[in-house]
Structures are given as C-alpha cells and as structure tokens.
CSV table of C-alpha atoms and ligand atoms in Angstrom, one decimal:
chain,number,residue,atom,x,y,z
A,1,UNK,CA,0.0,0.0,0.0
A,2,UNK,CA,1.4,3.6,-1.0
A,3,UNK,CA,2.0,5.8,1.9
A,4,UNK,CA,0.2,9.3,2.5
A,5,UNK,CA,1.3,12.3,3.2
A,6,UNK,CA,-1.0,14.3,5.0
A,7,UNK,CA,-0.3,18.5,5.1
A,8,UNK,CA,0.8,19.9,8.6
A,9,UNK,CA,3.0,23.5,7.1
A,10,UNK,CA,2.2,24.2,3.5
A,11,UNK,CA,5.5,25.6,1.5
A,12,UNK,CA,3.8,29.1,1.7
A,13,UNK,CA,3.1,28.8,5.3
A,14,UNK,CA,7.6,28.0,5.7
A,15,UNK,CA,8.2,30.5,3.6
A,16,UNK,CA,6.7,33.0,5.3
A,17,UNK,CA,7.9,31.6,8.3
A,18,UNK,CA,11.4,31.6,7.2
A,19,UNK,CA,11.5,35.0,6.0
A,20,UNK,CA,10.7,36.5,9.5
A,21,UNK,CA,13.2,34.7,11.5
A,22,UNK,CA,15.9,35.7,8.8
A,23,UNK,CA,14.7,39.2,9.6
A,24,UNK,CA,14.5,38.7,13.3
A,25,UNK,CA,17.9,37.4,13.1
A,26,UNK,CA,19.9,40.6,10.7
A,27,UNK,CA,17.8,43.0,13.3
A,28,UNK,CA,19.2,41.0,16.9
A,29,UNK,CA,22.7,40.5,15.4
A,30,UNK,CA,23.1,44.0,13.9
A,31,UNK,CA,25.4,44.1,11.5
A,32,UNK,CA,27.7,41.6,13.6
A,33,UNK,CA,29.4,38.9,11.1
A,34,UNK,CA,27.9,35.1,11.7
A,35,UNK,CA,28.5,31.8,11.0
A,36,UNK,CA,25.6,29.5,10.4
A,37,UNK,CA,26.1,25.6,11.4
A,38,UNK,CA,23.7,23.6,8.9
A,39,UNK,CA,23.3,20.6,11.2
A,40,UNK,CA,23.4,17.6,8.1
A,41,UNK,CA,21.3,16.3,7.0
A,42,UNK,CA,17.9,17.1,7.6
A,43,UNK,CA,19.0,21.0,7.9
A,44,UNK,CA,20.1,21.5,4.4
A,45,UNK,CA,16.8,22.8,2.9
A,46,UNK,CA,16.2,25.2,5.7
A,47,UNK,CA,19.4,26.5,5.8
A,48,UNK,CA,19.5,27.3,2.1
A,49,UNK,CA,16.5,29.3,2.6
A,50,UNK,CA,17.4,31.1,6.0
A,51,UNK,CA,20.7,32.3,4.9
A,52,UNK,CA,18.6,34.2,2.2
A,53,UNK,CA,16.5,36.1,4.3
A,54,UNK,CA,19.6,36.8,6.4
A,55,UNK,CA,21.4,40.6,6.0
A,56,UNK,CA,24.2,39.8,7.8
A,57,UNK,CA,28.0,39.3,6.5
A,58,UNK,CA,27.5,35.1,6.9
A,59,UNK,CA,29.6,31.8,5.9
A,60,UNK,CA,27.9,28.5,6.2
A,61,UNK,CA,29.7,25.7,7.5
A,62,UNK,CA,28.6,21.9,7.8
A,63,UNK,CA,28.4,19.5,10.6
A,64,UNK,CA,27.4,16.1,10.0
A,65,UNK,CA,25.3,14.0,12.9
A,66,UNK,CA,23.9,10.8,13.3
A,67,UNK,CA,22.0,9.6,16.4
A,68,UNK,CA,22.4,6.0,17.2
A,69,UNK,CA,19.4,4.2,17.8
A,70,UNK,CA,16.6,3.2,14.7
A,71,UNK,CA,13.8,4.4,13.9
A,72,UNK,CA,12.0,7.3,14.8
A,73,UNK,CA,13.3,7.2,18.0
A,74,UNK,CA,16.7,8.6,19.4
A,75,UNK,CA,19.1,7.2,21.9
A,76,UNK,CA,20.5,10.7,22.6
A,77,UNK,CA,24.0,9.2,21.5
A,78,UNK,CA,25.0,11.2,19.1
A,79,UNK,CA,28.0,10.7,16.8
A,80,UNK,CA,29.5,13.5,14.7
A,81,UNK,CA,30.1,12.4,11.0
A,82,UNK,CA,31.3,15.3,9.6
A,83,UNK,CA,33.1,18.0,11.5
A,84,UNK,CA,33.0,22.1,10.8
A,85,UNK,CA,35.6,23.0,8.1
A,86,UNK,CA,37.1,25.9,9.8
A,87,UNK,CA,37.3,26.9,13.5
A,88,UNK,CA,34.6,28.9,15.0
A,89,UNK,CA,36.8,30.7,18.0
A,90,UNK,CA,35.3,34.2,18.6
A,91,UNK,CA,32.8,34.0,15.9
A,92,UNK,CA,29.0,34.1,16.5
A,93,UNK,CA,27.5,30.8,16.0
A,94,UNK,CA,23.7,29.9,15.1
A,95,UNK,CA,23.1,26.4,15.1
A,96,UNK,CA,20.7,25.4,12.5
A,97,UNK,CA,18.4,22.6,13.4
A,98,UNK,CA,15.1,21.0,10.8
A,99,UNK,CA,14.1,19.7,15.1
A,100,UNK,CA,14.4,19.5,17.9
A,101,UNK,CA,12.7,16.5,19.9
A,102,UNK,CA,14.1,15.1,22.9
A,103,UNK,CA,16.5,17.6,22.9
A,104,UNK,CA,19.4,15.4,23.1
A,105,UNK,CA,20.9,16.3,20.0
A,106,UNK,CA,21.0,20.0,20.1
A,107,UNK,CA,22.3,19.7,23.5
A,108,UNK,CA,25.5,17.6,23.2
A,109,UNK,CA,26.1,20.1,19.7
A,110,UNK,CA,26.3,22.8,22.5
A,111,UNK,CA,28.7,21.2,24.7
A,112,UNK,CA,30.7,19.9,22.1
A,113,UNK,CA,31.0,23.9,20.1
A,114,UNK,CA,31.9,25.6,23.5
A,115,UNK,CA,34.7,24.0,23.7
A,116,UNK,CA,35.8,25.5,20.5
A,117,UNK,CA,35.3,29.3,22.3
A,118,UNK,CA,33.0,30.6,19.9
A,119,UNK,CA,32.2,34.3,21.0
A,120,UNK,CA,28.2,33.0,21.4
A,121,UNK,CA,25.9,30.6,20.3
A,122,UNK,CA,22.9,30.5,19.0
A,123,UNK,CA,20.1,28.0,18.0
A,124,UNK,CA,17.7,28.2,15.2
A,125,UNK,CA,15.6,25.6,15.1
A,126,UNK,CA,12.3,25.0,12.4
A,127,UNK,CA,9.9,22.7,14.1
A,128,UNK,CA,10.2,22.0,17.8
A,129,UNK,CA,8.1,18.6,20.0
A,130,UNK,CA,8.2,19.7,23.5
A,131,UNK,CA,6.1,16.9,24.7
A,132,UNK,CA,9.3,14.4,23.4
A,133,UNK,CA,11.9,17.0,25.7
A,134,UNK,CA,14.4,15.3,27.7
A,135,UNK,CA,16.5,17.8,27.8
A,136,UNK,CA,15.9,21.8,28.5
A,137,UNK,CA,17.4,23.6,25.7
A,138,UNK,CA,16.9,26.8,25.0
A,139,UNK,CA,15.8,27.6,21.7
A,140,UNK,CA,16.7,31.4,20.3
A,141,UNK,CA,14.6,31.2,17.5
A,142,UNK,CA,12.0,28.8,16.8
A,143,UNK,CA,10.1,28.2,13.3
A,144,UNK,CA,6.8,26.0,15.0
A,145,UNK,CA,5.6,24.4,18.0
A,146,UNK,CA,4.1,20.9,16.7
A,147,UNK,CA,2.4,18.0,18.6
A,148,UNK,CA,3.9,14.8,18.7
A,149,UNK,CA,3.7,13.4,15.4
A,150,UNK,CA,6.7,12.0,12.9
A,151,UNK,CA,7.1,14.7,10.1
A,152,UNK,CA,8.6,14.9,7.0
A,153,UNK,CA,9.7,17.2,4.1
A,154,UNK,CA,11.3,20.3,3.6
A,155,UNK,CA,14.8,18.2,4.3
A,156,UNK,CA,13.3,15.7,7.2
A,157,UNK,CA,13.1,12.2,6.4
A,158,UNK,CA,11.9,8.6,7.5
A,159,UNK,CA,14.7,6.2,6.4
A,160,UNK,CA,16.1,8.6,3.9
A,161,UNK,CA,13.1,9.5,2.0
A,162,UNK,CA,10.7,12.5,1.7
A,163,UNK,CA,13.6,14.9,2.0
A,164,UNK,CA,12.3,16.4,-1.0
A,165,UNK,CA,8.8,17.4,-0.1
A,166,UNK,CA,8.3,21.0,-0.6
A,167,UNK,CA,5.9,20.8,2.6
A,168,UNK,CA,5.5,19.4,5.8
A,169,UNK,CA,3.4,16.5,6.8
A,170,UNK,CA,2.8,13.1,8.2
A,171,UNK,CA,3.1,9.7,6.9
A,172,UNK,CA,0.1,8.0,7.2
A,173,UNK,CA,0.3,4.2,6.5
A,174,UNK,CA,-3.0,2.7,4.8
B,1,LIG,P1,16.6,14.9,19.2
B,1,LIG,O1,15.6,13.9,19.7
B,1,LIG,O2,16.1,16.3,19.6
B,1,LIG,O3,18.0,14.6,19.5
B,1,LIG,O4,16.4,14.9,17.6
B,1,LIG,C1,17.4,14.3,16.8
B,1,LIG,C2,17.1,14.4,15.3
B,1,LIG,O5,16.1,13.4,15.1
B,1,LIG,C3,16.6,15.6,14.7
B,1,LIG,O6,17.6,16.5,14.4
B,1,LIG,C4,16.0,15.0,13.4
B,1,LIG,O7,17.0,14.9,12.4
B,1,LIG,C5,15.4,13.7,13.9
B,1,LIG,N1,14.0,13.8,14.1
B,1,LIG,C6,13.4,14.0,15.3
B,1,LIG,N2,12.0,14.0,15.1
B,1,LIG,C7,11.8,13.9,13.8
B,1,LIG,C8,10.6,13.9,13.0
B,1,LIG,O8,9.5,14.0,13.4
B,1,LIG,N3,10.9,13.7,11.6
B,1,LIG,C9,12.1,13.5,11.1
B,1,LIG,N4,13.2,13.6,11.8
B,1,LIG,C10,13.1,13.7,13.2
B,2,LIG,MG1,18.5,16.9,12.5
C-alpha cells in the first residue's frame, strides 16, 4: 500500500515563516558577522532558505550527525560524521536545526562547540516537539511548536526518504 502524506506546514506557510526569522535574526545581530552551522542532514533545505532572508556578513559551515538508535526514535548518542571546516573561535554561532525532539541532539552540539570558544551561540531551530523534551534547551529562535507526530519534508526524512517534499506532513500508513 502507497503511503500518504497528510499537510501539517504548506510551503507558503515556511516561507513565510522563514523569512521572519531571517529578519529577526539581521535586526538581533546587527550588523555583527555570523557563521551558520547547517546541522546535516535534515538542515540542508532550511538553511538554504534562512541564509537568504539573512542581511548579515554570513559563511555556512557543515556538521554532519547521526544519532544511534533506529527508527523514529533517538538514543541521545549522538556521533559526529562530519566535523565544521574551519574553527569557529570568537565568531557568533547559530546552530541550525530541521528539530528539535528530545533535545538530546542539540544539547551535546552545545557542549561539544563551546569547547571550541565561539564568541556565542545561538540556536535556530524550524519545528520544535516539546512533549518528546528530555532535555531543556533553549531555543533562540524557533520556526513552529508541533504536537507529537513523525514529520517529513522540507529536508526531514523517515529512512532517507521525503527529503524532497516542498511541505510538511505526516506519513500516514494505509
Ligand atoms: P533529538 O531527539 O532532539 O535529539 O532529535 C534528533 C534528530 O532526530 C533531529 O535533528 C531530526 O533529524 C530527527 N527527528 C526527530 N524528530 C523527527 C521527525 O518527526 N521527523 C524527522 N526527523 C526527526
Ligand atoms: Mg537533524
């Protein structure tokens, strides 16, 4: 049986979305040069369209994660695949995040880039499941509040696939 995908945030309802934390970011940061950290891989779509709706002096840098632990679920182990390609000492960091769920994630990307002296750090995160948290984090700026459903599209996936959704939904199995 085909899968369904059933609409939670149209593409126009991201956009517009998008475009207002871009320009709540350029007027909090103001003028001050930044570094964005596209956390791989379900990040990549977001990023691409943050960084346009950012007026800042920016470079975009990669990091590459994977959370141990199948499934939709994760074990909060979290095991870097691809590091930054540049240090980020006193530079202003804004994490980039498709979600954040339990938390776990976001948290030990923290830990691990202030050990690196950044001169702050930020979080941007899209969606956000606080009924998963495990962890507090605190999220600077935050896309949507969703309830505790499995998404996909606009870069998030289930087992690779739906990345390329230009909304996002739920998979409903029939
Ligand atoms: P954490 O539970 O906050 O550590 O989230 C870890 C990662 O799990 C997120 O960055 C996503 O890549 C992935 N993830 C969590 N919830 C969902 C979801 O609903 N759809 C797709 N990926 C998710
Ligand atoms: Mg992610």
């Amino acid at each position: 049986m085909p899968e369904q995908i059933q609409s939670m945030l149209s593409a126009e309802v991201i956009a517009a979305r998008v475009r207002e934390l871009g320009a709540q970011i350029t007027r909090e940061l103001a003028g001050e040069p930044l570094v964005l950290v596209c956390v791989l891989k379900g990040s990549f779509v977001f990023t691409a369209d943050l960084m346009r709706s950012i007026d800042l002096p920016l470079r975009v840098d990669f990091l590459g994660t994977r959370s141990y632990g199948e499934d939709t679920e994760s074990s909060g182990v979290v095991q870097i695949t691809q590091d930054l390609s540049r240090p980020i000492d006193h530079e202003h960091v804004l994490i980039v995040e498709d979600i954040v769920d339990t938390g776990l994630t976001i948290a030990h990307l923290m830990d691990l880039l202030r050990t690196r002296q950044p001169r702050s750090i930020r979080v941007c995160a899209l969606l956000h499941k606080p009924a998963r948290a495990r962890v507090n984090v605190k999220i600077d700026y935050l896309g949507f509040t969703i309830e505790d459903r499995f998404v996909v599209g606009y870069g998030l996936d289930f087992a690779e696939r739906y990345r390329n959704l230009p909304f996002i939904g739920v998979v409903e199995r029939s």
